[in-house]
PDB file of C-alpha atoms in Angstrom:
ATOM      1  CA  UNK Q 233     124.107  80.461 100.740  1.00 52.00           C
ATOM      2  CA  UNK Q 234     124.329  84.270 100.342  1.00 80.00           C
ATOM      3  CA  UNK Q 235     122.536  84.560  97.129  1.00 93.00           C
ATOM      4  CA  UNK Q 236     122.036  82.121  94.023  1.00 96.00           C
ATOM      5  CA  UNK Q 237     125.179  80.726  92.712  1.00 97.00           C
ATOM      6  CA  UNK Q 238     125.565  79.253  88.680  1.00 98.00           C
ATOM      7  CA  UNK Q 239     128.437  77.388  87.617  1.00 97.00           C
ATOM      8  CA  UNK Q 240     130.302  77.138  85.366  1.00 97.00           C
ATOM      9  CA  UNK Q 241     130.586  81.482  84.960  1.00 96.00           C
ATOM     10  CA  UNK Q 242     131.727  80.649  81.066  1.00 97.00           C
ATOM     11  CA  UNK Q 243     131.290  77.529  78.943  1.00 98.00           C
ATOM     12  CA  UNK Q 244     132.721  76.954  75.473  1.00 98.00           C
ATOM     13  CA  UNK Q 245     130.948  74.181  73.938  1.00 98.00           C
ATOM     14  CA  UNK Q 246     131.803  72.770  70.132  1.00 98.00           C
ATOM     15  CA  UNK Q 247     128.745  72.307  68.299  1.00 97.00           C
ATOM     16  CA  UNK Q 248     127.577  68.937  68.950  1.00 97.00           C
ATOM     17  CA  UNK Q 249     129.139  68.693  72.078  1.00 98.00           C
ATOM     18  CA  UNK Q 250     126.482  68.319  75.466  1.00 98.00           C
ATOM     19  CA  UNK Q 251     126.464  70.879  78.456  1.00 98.00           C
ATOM     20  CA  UNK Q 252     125.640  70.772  81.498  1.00 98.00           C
ATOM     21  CA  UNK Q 253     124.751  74.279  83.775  1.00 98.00           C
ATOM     22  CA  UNK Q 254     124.431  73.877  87.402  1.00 98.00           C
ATOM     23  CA  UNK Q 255     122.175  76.104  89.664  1.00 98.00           C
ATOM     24  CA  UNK Q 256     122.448  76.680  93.815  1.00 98.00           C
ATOM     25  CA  UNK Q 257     119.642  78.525  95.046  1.00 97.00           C
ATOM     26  CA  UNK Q 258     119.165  80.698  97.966  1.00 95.00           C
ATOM     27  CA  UNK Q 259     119.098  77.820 101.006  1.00 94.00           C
ATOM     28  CA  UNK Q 260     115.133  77.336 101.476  1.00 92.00           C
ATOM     29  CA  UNK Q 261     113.500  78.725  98.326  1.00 93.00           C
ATOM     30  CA  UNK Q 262     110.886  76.956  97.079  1.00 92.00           C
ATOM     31  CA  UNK Q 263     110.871  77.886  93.567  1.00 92.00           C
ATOM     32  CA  UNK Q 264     113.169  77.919  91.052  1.00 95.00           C
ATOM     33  CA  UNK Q 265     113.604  79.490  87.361  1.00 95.00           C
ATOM     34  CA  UNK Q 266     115.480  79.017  84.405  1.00 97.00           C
ATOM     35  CA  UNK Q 267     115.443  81.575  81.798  1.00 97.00           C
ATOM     36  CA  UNK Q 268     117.862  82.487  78.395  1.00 97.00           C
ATOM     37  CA  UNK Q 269     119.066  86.104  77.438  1.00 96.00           C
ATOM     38  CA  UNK Q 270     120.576  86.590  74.038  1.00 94.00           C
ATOM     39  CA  UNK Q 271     122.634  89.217  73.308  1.00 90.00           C
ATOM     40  CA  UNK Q 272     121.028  92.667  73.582  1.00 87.00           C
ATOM     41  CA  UNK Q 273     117.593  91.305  74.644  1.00 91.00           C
ATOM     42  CA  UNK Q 274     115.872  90.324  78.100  1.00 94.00           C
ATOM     43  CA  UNK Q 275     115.800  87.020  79.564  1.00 96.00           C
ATOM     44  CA  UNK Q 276     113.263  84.496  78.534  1.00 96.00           C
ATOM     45  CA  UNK Q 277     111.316  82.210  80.209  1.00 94.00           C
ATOM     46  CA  UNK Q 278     112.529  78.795  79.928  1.00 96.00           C
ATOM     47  CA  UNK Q 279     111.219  76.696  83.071  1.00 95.00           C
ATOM     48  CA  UNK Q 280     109.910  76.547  86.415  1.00 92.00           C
ATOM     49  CA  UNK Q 281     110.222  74.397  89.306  1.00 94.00           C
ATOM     50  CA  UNK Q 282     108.601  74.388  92.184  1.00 92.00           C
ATOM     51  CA  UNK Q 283     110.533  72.237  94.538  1.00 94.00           C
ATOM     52  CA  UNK Q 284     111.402  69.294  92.845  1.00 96.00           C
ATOM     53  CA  UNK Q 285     108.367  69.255  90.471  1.00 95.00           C
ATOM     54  CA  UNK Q 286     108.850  70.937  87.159  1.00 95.00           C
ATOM     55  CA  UNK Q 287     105.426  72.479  86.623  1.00 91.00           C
ATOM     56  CA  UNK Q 288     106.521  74.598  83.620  1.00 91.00           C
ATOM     57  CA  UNK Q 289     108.640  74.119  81.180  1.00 92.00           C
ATOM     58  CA  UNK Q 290     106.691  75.851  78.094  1.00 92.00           C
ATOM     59  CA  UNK Q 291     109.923  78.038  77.308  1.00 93.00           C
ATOM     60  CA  UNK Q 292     112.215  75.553  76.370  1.00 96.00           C
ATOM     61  CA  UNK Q 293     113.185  76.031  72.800  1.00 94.00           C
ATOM     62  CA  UNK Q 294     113.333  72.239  71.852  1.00 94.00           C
ATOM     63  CA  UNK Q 295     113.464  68.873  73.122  1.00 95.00           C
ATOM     64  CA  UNK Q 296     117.106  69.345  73.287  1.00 98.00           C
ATOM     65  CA  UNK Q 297     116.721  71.352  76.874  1.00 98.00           C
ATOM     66  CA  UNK Q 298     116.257  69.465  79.927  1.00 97.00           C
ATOM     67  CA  UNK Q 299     115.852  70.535  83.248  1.00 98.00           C
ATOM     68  CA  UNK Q 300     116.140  68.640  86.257  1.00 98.00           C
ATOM     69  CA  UNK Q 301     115.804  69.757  90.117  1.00 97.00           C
ATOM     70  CA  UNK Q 302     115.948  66.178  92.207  1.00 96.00           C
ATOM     71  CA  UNK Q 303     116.283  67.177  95.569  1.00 94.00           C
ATOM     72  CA  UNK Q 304     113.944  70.151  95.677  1.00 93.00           C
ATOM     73  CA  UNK Q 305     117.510  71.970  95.853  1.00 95.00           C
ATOM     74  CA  UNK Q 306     120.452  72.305  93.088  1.00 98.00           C
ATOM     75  CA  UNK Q 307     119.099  72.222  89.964  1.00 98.00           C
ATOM     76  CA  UNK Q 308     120.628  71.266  86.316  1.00 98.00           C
ATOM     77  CA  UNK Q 309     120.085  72.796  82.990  1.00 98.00           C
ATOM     78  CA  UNK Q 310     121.007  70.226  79.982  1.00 98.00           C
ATOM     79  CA  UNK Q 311     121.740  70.863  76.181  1.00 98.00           C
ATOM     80  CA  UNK Q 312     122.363  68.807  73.868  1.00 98.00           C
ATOM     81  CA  UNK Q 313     124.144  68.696  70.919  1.00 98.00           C
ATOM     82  CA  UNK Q 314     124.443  72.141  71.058  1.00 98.00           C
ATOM     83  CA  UNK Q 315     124.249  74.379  68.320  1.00 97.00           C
ATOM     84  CA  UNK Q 316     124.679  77.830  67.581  1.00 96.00           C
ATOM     85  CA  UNK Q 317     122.099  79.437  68.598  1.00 96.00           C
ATOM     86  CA  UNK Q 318     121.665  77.980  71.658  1.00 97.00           C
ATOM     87  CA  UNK Q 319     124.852  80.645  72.806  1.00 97.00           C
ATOM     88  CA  UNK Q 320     123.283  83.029  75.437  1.00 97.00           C
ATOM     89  CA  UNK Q 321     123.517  83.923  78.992  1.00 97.00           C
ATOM     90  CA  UNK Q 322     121.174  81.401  81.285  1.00 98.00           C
ATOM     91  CA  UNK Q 323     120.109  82.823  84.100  1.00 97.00           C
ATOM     92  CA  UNK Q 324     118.977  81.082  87.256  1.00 97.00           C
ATOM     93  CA  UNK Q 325     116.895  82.521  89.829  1.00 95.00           C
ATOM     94  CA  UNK Q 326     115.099  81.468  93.190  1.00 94.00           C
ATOM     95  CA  UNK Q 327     112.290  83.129  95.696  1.00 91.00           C
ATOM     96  CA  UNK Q 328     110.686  81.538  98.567  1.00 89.00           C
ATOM     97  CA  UNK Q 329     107.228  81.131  97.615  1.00 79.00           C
ATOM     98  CA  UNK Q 330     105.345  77.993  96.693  1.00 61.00           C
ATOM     99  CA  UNK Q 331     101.644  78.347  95.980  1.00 58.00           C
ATOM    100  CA  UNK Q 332     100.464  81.580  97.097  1.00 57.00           C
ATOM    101  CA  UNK Q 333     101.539  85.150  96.782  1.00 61.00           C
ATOM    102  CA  UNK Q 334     104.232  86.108  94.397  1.00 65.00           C
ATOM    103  CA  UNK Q 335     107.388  86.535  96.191  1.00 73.00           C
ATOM    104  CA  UNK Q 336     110.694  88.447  94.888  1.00 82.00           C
ATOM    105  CA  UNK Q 337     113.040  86.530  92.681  1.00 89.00           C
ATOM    106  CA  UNK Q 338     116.950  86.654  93.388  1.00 92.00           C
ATOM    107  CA  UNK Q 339     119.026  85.792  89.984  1.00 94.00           C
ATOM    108  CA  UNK Q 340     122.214  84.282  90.011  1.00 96.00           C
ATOM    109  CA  UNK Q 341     125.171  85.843  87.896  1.00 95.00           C
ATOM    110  CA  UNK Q 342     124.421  83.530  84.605  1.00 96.00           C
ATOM    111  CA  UNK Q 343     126.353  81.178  83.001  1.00 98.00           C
ATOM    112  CA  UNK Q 344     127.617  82.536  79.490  1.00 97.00           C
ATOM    113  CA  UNK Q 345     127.515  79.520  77.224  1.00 98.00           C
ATOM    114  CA  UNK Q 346     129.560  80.248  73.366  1.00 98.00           C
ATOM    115  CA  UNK Q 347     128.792  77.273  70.958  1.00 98.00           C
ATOM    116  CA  UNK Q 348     131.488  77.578  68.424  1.00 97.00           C
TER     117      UNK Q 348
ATOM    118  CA  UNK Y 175     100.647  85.438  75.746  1.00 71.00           C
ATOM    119  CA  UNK Y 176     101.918  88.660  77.977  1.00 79.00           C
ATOM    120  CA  UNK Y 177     104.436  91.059  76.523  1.00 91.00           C
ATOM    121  CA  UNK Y 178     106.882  94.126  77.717  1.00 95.00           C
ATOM    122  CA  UNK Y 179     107.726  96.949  75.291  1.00 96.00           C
ATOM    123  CA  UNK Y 180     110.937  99.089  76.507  1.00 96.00           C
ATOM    124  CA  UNK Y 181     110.848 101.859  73.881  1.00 87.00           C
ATOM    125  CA  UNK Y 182     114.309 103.319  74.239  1.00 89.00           C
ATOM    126  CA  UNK Y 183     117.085 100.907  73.665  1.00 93.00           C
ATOM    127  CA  UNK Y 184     119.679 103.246  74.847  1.00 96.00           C
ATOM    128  CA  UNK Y 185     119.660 106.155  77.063  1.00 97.00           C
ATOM    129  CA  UNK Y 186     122.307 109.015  77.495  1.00 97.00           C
ATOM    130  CA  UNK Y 187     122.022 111.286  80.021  1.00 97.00           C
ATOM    131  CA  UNK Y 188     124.829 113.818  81.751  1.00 97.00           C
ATOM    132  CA  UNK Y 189     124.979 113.354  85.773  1.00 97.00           C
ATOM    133  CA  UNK Y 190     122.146 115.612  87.475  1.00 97.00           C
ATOM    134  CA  UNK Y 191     119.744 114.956  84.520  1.00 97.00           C
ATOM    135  CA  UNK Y 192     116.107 113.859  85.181  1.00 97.00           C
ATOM    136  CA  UNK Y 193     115.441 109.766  84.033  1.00 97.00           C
ATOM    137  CA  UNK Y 194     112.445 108.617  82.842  1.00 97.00           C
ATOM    138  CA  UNK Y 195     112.531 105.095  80.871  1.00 97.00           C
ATOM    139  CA  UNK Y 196     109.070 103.504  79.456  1.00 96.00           C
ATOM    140  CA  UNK Y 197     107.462 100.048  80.171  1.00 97.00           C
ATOM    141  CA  UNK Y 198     104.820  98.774  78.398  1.00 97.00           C
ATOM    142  CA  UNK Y 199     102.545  95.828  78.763  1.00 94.00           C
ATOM    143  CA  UNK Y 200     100.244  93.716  77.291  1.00 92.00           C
ATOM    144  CA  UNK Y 201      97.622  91.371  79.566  1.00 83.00           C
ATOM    145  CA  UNK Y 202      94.311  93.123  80.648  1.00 77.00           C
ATOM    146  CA  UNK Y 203      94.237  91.046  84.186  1.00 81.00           C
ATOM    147  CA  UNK Y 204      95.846  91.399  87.460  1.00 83.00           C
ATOM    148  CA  UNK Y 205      99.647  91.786  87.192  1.00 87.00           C
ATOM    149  CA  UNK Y 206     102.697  92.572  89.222  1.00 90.00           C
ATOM    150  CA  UNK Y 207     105.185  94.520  88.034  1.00 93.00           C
ATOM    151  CA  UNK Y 208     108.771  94.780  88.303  1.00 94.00           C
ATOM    152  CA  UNK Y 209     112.025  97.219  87.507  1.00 96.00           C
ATOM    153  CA  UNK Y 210     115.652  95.487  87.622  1.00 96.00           C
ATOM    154  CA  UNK Y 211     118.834  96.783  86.904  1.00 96.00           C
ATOM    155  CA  UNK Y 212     121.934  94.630  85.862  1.00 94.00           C
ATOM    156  CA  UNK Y 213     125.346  96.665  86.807  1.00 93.00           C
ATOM    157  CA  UNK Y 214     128.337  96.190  84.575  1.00 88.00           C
ATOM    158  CA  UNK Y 215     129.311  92.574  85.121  1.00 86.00           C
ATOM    159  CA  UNK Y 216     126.941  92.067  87.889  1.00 90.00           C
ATOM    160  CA  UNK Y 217     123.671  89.785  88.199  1.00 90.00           C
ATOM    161  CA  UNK Y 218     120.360  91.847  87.714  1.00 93.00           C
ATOM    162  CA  UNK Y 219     118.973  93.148  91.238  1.00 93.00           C
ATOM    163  CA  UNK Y 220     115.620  93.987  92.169  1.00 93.00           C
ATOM    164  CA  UNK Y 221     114.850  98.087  92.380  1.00 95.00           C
ATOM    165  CA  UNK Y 222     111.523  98.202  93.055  1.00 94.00           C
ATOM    166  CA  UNK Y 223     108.128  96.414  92.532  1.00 92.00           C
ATOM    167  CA  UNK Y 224     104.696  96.726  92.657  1.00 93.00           C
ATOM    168  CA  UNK Y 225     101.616  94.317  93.720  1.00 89.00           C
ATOM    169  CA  UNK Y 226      99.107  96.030  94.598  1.00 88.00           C
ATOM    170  CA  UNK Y 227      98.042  99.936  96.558  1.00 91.00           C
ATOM    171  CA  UNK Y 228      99.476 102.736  95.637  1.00 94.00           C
ATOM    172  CA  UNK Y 229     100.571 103.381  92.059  1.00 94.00           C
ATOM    173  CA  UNK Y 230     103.553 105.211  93.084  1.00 96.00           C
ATOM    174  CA  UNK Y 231     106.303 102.959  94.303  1.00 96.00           C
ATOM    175  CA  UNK Y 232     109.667 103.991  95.817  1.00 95.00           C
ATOM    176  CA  UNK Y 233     112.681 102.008  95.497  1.00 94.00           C
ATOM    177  CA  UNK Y 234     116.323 101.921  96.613  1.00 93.00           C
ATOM    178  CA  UNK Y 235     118.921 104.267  95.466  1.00 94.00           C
ATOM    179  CA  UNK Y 236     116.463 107.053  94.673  1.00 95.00           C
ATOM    180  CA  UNK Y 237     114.429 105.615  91.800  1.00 97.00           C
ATOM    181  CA  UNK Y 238     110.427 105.330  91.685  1.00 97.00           C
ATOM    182  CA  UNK Y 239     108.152 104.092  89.124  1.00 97.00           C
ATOM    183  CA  UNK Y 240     104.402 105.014  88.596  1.00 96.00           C
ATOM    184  CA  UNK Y 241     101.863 102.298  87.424  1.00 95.00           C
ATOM    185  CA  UNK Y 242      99.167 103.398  85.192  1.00 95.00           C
ATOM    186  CA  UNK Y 243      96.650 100.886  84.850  1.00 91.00           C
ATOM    187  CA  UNK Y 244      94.551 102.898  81.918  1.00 92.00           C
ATOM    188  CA  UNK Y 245      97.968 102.928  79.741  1.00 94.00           C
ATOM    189  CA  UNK Y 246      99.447  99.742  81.132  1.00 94.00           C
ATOM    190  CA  UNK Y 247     102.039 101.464  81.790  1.00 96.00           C
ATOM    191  CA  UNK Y 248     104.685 101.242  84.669  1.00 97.00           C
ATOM    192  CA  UNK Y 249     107.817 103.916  83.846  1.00 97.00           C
ATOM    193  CA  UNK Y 250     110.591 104.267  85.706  1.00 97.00           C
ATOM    194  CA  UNK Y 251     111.843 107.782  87.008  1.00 97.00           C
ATOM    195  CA  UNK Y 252     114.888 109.520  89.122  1.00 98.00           C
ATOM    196  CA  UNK Y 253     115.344 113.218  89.500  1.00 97.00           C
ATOM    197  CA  UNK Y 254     119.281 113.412  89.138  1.00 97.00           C
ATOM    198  CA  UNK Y 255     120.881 110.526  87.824  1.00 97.00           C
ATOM    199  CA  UNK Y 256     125.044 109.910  89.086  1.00 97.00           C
ATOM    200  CA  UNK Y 257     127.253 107.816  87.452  1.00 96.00           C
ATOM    201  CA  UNK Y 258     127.011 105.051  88.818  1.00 96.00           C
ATOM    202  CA  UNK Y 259     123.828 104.961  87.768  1.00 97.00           C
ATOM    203  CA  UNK Y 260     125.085 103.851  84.456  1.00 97.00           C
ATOM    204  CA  UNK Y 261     123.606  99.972  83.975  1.00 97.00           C
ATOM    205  CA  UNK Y 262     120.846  97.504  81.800  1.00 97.00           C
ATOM    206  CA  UNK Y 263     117.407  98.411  83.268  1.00 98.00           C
ATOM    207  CA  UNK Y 264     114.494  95.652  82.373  1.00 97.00           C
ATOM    208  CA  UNK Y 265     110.637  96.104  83.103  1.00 97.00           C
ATOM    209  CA  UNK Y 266     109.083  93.153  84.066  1.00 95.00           C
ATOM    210  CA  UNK Y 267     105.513  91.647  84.142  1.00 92.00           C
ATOM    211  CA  UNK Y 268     104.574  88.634  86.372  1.00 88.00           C
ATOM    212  CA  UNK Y 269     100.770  87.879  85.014  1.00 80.00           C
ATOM    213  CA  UNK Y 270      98.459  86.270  87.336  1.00 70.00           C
ATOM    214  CA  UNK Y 271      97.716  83.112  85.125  1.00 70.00           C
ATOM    215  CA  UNK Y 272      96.601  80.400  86.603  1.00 68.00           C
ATOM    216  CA  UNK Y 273      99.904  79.479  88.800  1.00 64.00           C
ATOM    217  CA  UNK Y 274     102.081  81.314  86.887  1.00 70.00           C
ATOM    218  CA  UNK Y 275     105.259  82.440  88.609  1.00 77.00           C
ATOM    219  CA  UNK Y 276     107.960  83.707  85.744  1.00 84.00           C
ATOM    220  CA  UNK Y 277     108.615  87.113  84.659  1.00 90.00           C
ATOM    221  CA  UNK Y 278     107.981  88.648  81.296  1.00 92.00           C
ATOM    222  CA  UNK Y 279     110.829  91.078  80.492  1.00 95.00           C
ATOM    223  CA  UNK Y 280     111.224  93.845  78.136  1.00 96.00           C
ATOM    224  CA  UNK Y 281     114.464  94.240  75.431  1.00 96.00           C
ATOM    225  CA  UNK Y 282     116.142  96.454  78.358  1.00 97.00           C
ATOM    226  CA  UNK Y 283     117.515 100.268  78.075  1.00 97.00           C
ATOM    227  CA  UNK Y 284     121.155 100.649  78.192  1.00 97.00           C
ATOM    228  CA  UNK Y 285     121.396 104.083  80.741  1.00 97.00           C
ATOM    229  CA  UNK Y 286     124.577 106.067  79.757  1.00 97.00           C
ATOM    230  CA  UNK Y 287     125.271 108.516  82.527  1.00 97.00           C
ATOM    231  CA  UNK Y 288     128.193 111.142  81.792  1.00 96.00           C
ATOM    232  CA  UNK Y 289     130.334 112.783  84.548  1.00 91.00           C
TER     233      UNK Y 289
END
């Protein structure tokens, strides 16, 4: 596609309640991120894939975050029994590069999640 | 672990003003380094990087940032700011760690520009 699509754009969850945040990279791109921005900071790491092999995922917050890419394409950001502070915007973003030099990275729009 | 210090949270400038917003890091090693900007409902865009060469880097719409090495610095400048220049801008900081591929980002600086 034209850039890196998230859905859904907003998700209410009730505390407790599971979520699940889709990802659609840029066609071809190799790796692919994850991060979290709260309100009125910058995103933070939360994991990295690099086709379908996670090879990072020191920035998830707990083991209630999982990440899954299966096809080396569309990936899938989990949470479960969601609480409060898990409300932010999560950002996915893509570039091309595997191994190798650093290569730009192209964010989708973010999915706003509200736990209430 | 790396970090990014933007010092000024918010920014308010009239159009024509001169810009200059602060980055910070922390990591003595090889980094690349990285100015976005997130428009009013919009997903945050690349303005302008640096890897490696010249410590002066030019990016679209007008903006350029200088990287410092000795201050670990990399601030971001424009002459004349317009309007629609009004937006989030985050520094960022990819470390060269091992394999490491995500970005460190500062707070971000809220840019108010005035007509």
């Amino acid at each position: 596609g034209a850039g890196v699509s998230q859905s859904p754009r907003y998700k209410v969850a009730k505390r407790g309640q599971d979520v699940a945040l889709r990802c659609d990279p840029i066609s071809g791109h190799v790796s692919l991120f994850w991060y979290q921005q709260a309100l009125g900071q910058g995103p933070e790491f939360l994991t990295y894939f690099q086709n379908e092999a996670q090879l990072d995922k020191s920035g998830l917050p707990s083991d209630r975050f999982f990440a899954e890419r299966p096809e080396g394409s569309v990936s899938t950001l989990k949470i479960q029994r969601t609480q409060q502070e898990d409300s932010a915007v999560y950002l996915c973003a893509s570039s091309l590069e595997g191994t190798g030099a650093y290569t730009e990275a192209f964010f989708g729009q973010g999915t706003r999640l509200t736990v209430v | 672990a790396q970090s990014v210090s933007q010092h000024n949270h918010h920014v308010i400038l009239s159009e024509a003003a001169s810009l200059e917003l602060g980055c910070n890091y922390s990591y003595g090693g090889t980094v690349n380094l990285f100015w976005y900007v997130q428009y009013p409902g919009q997903h945050l865009q690349l303005l302008l990087k640096y890897f490696s060469g010249d410590p002066l880097v030019k990016g679209i719409k007008g903006f350029e940032a200088e990287f410092i090495k000795s201050k670990f610095s990399f601030n971001l400048r424009k002459p004349s700011v317009q309007w629609s220049d009004t937006a989030e801008y985050f520094c960022a900081v990819n470390a060269h760690i091992g394999s490491a591929r995500q970005l460190t980002f500062g707070s971000g600086t809220q840019l108010t520009v005035l007509p």
